[in-house]
Coordinates of C-alpha atoms in Angstrom, one line a residue:
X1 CA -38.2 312.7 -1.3
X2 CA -39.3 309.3 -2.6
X3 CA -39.4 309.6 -6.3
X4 CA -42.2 307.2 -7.9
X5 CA -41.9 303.9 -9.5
X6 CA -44.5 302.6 -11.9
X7 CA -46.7 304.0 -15.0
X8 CA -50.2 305.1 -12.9
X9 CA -50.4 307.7 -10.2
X10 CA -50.7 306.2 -6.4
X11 CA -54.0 307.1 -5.1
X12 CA -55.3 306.9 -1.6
X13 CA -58.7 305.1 -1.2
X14 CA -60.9 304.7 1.9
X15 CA -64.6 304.5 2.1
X16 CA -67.3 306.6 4.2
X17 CA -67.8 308.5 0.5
X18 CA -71.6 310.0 0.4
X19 CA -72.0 312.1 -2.4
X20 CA -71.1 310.7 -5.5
X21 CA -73.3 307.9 -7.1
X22 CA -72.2 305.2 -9.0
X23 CA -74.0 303.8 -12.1
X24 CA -75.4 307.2 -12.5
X25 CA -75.6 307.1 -16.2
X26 CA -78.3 305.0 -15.5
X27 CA -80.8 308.1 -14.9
X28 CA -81.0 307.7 -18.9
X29 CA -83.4 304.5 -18.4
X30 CA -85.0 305.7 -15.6
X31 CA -86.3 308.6 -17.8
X32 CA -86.9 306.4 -20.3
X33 CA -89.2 304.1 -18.0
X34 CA -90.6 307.4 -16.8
X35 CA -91.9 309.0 -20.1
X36 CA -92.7 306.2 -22.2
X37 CA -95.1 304.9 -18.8
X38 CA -93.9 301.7 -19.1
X39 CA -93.3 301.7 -15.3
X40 CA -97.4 302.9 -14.7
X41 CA -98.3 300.4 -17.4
X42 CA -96.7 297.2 -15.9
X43 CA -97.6 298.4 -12.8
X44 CA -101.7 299.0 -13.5
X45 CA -101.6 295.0 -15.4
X46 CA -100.1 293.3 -12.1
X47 CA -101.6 294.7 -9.8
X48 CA -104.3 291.8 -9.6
X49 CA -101.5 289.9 -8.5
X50 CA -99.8 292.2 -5.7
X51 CA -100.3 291.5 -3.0
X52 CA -102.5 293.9 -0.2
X53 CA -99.0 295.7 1.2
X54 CA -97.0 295.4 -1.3
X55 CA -94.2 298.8 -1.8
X56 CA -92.3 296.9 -4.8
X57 CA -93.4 296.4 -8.4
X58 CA -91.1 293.8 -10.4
X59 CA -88.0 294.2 -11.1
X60 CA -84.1 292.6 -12.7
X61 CA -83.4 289.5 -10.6
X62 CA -79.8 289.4 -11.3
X63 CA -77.4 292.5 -10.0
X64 CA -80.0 294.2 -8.2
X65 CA -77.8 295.3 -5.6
X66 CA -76.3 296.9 -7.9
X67 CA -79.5 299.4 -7.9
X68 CA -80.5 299.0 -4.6
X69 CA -77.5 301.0 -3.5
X70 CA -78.6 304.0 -5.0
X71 CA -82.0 305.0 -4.1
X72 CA -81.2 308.6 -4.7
X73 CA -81.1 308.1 -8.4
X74 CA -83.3 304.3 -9.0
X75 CA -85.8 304.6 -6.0
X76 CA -86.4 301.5 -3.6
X77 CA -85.6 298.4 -5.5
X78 CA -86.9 295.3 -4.2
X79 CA -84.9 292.4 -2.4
X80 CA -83.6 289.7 -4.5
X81 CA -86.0 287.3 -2.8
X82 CA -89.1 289.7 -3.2
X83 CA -88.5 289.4 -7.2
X84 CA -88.2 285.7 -7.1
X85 CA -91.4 285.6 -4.8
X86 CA -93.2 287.6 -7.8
X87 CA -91.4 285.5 -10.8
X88 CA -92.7 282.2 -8.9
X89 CA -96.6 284.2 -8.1
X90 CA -96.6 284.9 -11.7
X91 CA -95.3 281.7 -13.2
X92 CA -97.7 279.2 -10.9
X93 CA -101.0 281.4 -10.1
X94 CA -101.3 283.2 -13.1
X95 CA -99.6 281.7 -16.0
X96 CA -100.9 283.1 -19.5
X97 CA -102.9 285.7 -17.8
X98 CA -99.9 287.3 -16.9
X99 CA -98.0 286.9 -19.9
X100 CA -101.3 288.5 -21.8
X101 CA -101.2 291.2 -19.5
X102 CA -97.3 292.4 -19.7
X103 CA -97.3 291.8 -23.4
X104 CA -100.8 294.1 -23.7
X105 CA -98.9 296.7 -21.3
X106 CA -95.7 296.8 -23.6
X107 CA -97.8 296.8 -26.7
X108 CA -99.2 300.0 -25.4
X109 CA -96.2 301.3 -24.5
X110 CA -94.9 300.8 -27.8
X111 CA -97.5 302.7 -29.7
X112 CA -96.8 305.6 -27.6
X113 CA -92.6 305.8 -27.4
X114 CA -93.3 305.5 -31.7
X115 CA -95.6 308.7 -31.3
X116 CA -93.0 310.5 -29.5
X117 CA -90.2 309.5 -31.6
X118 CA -91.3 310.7 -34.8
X119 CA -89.5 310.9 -37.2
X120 CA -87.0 308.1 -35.8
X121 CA -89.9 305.6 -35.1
X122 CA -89.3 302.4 -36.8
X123 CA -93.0 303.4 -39.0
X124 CA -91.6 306.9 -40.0
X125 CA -91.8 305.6 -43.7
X126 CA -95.5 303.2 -43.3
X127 CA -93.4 300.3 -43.7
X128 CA -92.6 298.1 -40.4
X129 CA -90.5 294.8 -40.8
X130 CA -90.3 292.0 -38.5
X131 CA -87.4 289.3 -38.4
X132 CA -88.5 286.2 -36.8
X133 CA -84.5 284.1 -35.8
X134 CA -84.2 281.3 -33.6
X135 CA -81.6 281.3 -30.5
X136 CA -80.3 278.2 -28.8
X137 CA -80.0 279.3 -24.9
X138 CA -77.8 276.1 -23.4
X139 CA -78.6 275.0 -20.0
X140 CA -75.7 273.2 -17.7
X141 CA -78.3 271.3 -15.6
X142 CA -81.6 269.7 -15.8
X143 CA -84.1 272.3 -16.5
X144 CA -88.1 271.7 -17.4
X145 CA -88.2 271.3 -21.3
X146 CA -84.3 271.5 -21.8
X147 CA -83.0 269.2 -24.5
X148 CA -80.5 268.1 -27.2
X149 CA -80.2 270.6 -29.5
X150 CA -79.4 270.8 -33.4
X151 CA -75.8 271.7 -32.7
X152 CA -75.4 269.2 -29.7
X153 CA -75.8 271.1 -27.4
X154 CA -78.5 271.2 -24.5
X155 CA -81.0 273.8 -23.2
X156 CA -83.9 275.3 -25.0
X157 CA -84.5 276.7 -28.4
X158 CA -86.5 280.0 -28.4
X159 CA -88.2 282.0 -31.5
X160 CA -87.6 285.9 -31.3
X161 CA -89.1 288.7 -33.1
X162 CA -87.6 291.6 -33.5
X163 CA -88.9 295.2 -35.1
X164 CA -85.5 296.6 -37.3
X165 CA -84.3 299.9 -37.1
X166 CA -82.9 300.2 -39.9
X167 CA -79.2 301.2 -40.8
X168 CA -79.5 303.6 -38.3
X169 CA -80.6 302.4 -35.2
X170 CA -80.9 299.2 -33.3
X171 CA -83.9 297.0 -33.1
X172 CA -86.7 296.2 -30.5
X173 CA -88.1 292.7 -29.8
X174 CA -91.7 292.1 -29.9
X175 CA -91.7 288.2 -29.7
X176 CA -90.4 285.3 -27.2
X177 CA -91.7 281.8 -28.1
X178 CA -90.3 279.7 -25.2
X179 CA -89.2 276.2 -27.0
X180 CA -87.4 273.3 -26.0
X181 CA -83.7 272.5 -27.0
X182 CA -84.8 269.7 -29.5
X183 CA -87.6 272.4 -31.0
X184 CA -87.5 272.2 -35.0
X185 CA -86.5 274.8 -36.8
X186 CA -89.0 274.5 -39.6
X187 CA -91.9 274.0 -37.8
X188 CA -94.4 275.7 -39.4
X189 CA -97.0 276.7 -36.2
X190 CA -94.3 277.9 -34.1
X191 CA -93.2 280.5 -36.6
X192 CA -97.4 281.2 -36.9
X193 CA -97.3 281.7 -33.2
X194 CA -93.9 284.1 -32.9
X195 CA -95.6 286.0 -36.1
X196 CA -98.9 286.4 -34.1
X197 CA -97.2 287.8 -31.0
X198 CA -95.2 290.1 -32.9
X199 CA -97.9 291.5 -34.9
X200 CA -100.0 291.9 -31.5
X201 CA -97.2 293.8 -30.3
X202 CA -97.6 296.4 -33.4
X203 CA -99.8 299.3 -33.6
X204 CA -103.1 298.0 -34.7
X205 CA -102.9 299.9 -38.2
X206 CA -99.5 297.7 -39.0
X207 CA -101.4 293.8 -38.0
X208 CA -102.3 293.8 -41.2
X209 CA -101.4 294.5 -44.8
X210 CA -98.4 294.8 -47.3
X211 CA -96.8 297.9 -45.2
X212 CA -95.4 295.2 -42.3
X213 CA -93.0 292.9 -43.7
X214 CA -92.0 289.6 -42.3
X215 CA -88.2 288.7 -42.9
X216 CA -86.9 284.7 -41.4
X217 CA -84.3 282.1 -43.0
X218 CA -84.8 279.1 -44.3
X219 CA -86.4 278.1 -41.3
X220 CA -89.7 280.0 -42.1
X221 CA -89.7 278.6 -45.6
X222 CA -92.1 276.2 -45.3
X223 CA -95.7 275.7 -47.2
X224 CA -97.7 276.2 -44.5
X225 CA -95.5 279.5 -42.9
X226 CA -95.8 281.4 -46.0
X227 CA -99.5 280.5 -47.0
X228 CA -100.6 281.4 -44.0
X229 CA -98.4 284.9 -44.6
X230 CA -100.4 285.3 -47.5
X231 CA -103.8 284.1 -46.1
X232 CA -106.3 286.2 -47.6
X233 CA -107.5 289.4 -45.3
X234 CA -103.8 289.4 -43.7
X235 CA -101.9 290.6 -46.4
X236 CA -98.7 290.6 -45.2
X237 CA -95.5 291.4 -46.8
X238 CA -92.7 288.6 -46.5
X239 CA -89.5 287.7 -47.5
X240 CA -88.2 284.2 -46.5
X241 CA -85.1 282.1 -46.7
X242 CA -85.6 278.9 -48.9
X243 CA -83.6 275.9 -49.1
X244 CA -81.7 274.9 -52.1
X245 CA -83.2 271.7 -53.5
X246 CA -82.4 269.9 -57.1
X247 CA -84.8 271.3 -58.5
X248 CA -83.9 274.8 -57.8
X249 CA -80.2 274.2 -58.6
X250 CA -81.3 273.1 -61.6
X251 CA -83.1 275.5 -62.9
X252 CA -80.5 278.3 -61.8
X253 CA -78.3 276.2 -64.2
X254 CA -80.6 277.1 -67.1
X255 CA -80.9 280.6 -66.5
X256 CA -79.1 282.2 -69.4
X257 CA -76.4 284.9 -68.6
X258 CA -78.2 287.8 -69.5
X259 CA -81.3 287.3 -67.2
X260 CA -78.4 287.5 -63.4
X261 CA -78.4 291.1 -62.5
X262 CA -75.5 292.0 -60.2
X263 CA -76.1 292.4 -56.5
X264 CA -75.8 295.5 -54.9
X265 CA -74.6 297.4 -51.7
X266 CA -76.6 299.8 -48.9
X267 CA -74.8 302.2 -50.6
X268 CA -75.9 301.4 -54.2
X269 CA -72.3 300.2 -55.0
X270 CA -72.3 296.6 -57.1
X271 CA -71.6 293.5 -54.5
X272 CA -68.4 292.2 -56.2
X273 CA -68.8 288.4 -57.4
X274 CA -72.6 288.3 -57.2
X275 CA -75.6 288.4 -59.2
X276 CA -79.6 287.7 -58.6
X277 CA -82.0 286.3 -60.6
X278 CA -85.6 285.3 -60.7
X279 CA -86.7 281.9 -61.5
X280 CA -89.8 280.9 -63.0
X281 CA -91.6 277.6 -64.0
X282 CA -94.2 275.2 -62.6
X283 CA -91.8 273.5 -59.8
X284 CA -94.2 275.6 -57.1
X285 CA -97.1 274.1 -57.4
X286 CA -98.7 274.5 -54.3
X287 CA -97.6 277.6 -53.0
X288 CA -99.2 280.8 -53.1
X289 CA -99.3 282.0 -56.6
X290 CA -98.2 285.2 -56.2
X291 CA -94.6 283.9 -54.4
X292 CA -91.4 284.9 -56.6
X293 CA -88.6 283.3 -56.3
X294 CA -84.8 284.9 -56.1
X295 CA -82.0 283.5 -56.1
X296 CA -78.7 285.0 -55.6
X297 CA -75.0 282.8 -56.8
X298 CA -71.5 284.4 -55.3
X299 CA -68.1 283.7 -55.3
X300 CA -67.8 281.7 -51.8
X301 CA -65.6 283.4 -49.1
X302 CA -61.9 282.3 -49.2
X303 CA -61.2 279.2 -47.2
X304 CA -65.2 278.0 -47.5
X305 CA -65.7 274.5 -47.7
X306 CA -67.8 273.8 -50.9
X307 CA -71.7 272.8 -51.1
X308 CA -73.0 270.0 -52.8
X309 CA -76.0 272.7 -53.7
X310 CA -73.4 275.3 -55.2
X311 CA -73.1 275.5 -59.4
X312 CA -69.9 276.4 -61.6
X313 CA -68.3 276.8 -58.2
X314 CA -70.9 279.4 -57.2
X315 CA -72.9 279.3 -53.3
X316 CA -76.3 279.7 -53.8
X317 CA -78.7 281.4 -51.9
X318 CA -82.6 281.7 -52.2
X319 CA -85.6 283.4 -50.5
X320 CA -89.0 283.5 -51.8
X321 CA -91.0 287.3 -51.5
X322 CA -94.8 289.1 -52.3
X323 CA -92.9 292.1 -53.4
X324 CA -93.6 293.7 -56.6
X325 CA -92.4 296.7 -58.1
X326 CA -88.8 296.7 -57.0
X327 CA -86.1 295.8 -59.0
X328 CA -85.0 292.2 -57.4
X329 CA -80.9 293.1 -56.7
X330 CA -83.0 295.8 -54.2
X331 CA -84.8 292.6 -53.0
X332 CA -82.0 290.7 -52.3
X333 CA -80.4 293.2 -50.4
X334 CA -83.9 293.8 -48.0
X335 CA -83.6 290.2 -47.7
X336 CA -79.6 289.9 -47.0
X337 CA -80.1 292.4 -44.3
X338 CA -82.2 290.4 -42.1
X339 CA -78.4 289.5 -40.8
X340 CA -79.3 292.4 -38.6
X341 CA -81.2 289.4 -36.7
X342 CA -78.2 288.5 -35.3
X343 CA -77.1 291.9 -33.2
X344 CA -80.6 292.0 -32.0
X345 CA -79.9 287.9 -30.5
X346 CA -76.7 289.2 -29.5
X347 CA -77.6 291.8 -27.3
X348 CA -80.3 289.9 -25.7
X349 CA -78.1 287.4 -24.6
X350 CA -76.2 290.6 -22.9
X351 CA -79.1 291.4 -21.2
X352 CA -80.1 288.0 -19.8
X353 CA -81.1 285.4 -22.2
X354 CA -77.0 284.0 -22.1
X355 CA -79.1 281.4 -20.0
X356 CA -82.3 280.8 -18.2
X357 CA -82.0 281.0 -14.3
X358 CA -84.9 279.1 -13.4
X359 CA -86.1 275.9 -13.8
X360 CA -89.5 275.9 -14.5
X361 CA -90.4 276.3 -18.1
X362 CA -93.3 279.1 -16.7
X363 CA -90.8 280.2 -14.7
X364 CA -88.6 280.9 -17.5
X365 CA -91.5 282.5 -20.0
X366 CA -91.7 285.3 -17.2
X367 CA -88.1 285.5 -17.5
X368 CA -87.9 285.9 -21.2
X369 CA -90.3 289.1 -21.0
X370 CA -88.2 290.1 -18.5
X371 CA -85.4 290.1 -20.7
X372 CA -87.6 291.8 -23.6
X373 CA -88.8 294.7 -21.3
X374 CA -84.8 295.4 -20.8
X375 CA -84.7 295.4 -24.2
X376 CA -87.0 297.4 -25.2
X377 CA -85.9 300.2 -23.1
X378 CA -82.8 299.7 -24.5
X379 CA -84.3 300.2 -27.9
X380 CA -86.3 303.1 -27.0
X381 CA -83.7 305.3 -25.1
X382 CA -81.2 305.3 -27.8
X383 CA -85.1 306.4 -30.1
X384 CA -86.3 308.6 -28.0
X385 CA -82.7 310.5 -26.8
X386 CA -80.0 309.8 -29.1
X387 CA -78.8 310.7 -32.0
X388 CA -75.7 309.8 -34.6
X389 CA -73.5 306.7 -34.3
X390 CA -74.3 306.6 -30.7
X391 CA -78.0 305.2 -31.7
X392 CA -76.5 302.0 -32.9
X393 CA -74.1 300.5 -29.9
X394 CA -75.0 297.9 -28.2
X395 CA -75.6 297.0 -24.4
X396 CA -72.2 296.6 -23.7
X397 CA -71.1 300.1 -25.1
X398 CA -73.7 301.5 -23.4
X399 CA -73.0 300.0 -20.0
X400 CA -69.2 301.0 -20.4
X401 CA -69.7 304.5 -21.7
X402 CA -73.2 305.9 -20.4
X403 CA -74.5 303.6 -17.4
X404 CA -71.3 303.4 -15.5
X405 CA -70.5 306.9 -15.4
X406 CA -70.5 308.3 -11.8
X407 CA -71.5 311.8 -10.8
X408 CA -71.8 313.6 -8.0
X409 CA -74.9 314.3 -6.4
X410 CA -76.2 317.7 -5.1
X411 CA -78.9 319.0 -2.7
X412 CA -80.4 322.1 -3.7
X413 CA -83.3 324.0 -3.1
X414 CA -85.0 320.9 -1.5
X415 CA -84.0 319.5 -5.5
X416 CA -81.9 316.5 -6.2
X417 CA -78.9 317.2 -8.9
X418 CA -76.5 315.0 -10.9
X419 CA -73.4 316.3 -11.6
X420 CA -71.3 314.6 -13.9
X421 CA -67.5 314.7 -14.9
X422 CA -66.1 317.1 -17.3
X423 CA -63.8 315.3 -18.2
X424 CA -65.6 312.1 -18.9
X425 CA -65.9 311.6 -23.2
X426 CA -69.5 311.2 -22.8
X427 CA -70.5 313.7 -20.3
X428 CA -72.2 315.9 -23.2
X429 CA -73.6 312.9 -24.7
X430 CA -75.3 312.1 -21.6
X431 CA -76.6 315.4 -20.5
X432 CA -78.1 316.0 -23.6
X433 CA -79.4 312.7 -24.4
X434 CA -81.4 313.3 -20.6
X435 CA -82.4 316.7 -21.9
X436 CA -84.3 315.0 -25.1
X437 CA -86.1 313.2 -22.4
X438 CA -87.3 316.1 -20.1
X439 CA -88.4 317.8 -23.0
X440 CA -91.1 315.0 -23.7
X441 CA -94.8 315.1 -22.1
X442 CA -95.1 313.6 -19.2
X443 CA -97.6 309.5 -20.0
X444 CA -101.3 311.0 -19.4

């Protein structure tokens, strides 16, 4: 008897295997395609640009295999050069027609998967909020429109919108401004133009008015952003990032000590070593008159180099905002958590925007809604099926935990059945989160 050496048990493989099904977690966004009728939706707005035989509506371009070798559980998927055929139809015969048109699909979309997910929709409260963040997508050759960037790097420079969640969920983009690498961060129309797409992308009752807030950095504090923000007949709530300039250092040095409230936590607890205030005076001429200005001073994190804009030692922080009523630490902390930004960015570049495959800069716009209609399914499954802490991970989690589970699949009754592990830790999770789904009407 050979006794064994090592720490893992000696298993036998060999192919020929026909039953089990890899990637089968996957059914999750299947059913989410299925009853939100995204899939009927993208499908009815191309289909000016099918052509006369065509079996395959669009699809990923990257790992299809991947979903091609399980037609039992994601249909027929198209070949990699079919997709590429349709990226290149859309990009040179159709250009903005086609953008229009998957952007009015997903729009649609939208409104329904926030019907069905009441009370989790992002609206549950009336209030919707938008964070408009910049993303630097480097390029390692010569693509149309790449450039230098801000950080010296080179590629393109894109402006996302994103609908938050909230603390407890995730985040759903509803805007993709293709720029190029050298694309300022404060210009002005470019931050119009992301703001317009996002709002198109809202249910019609949220385009307008102080219940749809609009969150950005310093880069969207600019004259011309926020007037047109508070443009007469729009109405919209904002809250954006402005730069420290003399003048506003200076005047946070006059503010007496009794006027700095201290900053809070999301869970009402005081944020140690900082305070807000509001400034006032006539240094904002110009602007629309009823902007406030906050401004929040903080012990600087150990090891952070100083600022010539900081005071007493103090980094300061400001953001201007068309809220009233609410006691300004409660602003600052809205404001602070447009950091959220930054996990929506990060799990887009998971899901294809790490860099742009094509070359084209048309090319490359049909790849970015790509890349959005990932995410938004993404966004809604997690909505529409789950529930708890598992409502916040991110793409990778979710492709670890849920989509690369394997089960076995079953014949019976002329009926098609998945049969996942026992022992897998997110068996339940799965089985119940595809229950959620089945319970849900069917897209008239």
């Amino acid at each position: 008897m050979k006794k064994r050496i090592g720490s893992y048990p000696h298993v036998r493989v060999e192919g020929g295997g026909r039953v089990v099904v890899s990637q089968a977690g996957g059914v999750l966004l299947v059913e989410t395609v299925h009853r939100s009728g995204l899939d009927q939706a993208i499908s009815a707005v191309l289909a000016p640009w099918r052509r006369p035989r065509a079996v395959h509506d669009p699809g990923s371009l990257a790992d299809a295999a991947m979903l091609r070798a399980e037609p039992a559980v994601f249909g027929p998927v198209a070949s990699d050069q079919t997709v590429s055929r349709l990226i290149d139809t859309l990009a040179a015969a159709a250009g903005p027609k086609a953008l229009t048109a998957i952007r009015t699909a997903r729009a649609e979309v939208r409104e329904r998967v926030w019907k069905l997910a009441e009370p989790a929709a992002p609206d549950a409260d009336g209030q919707v909020t938008v964070d408009l963040d910049g993303v630097l997508v480097l390029a390692h050759s010569d693509k149309q429109d790449a450039a230098a960037t801000w950080k010296k790097t080179y590629g393109h420079h894109p402006l996302m919108g994103f609908v938050d969640h909230g603390r407890g969920g995730t985040g759903e983009p509803v805007a993709g401004l293709l720029r190029p690498g050298n694309a300022g961060s404060n210009t002005a129309s470019d931050h119009v133009t992301a703001t317009r797409l996002s709002l198109a992308q809202l249910p019609k009752r949220h385009r307008r008015g102080r219940g749809t807030l609009i969150r950005s950095d310093s880069a969207g504090g600019t004259h011309e952003f926020v007037a047109w923000l508070a443009q007469r007949g729009r109405w919209l709530s904002y809250s954006v990032g402005m730069t420290i300039t003399g003048a506003i250092r200076q005047a946070v040095l006059k503010v007496p000590a009794s006027a700095w409230t201290p900053a809070v936590e999301p869970d009402g607890e005081v944020r140690d070593g900082a305070w807000v205030a509001e400034l006032t005076g006539d240094f904002w001429k110009g602007w629309p008159k009823e902007m406030r200005l906050i401004v929040r001073k903080e012990r600087p994190h150990p090891g952070a180099q100083p600022r010539i804009t900081d005071a007493d030692g103090l980094r300061l922080t400001a953001f201007a905002t068309n809220t009233t009523g609410v006691p300004i630490a409660a602003l600052e902390l809205r404001h602070r958590q447009r950091a959220r930004a930054e996990d929506r960015i990060r799990a887009a570049r998971a899901t294809g925007l790490r860099n742009l495959p094509l070359h084209d800069i048309a090319q490359n716009q049909i790849w970015l809604e790509i890349v959005q209609i990932a995410l938004d399914v993404l966004a809604w499954m997690p909505m529409l099926a789950l529930t708890g802490k598992s409502r916040l991970w991110e793409p990778r989690r979710l492709r670890l935990r849920r989509f690369s589970a394997a089960a076995q699949l079953v014949t019976t009754a002329r009926r098609r059945h998945l049969r996942f592990a026992r022992h897998w830790p997110w068996t339940d999770v799965i089985t119940s989160a595809i229950a959620r789904l089945d319970a849900l009407p069917n897209p008239g």
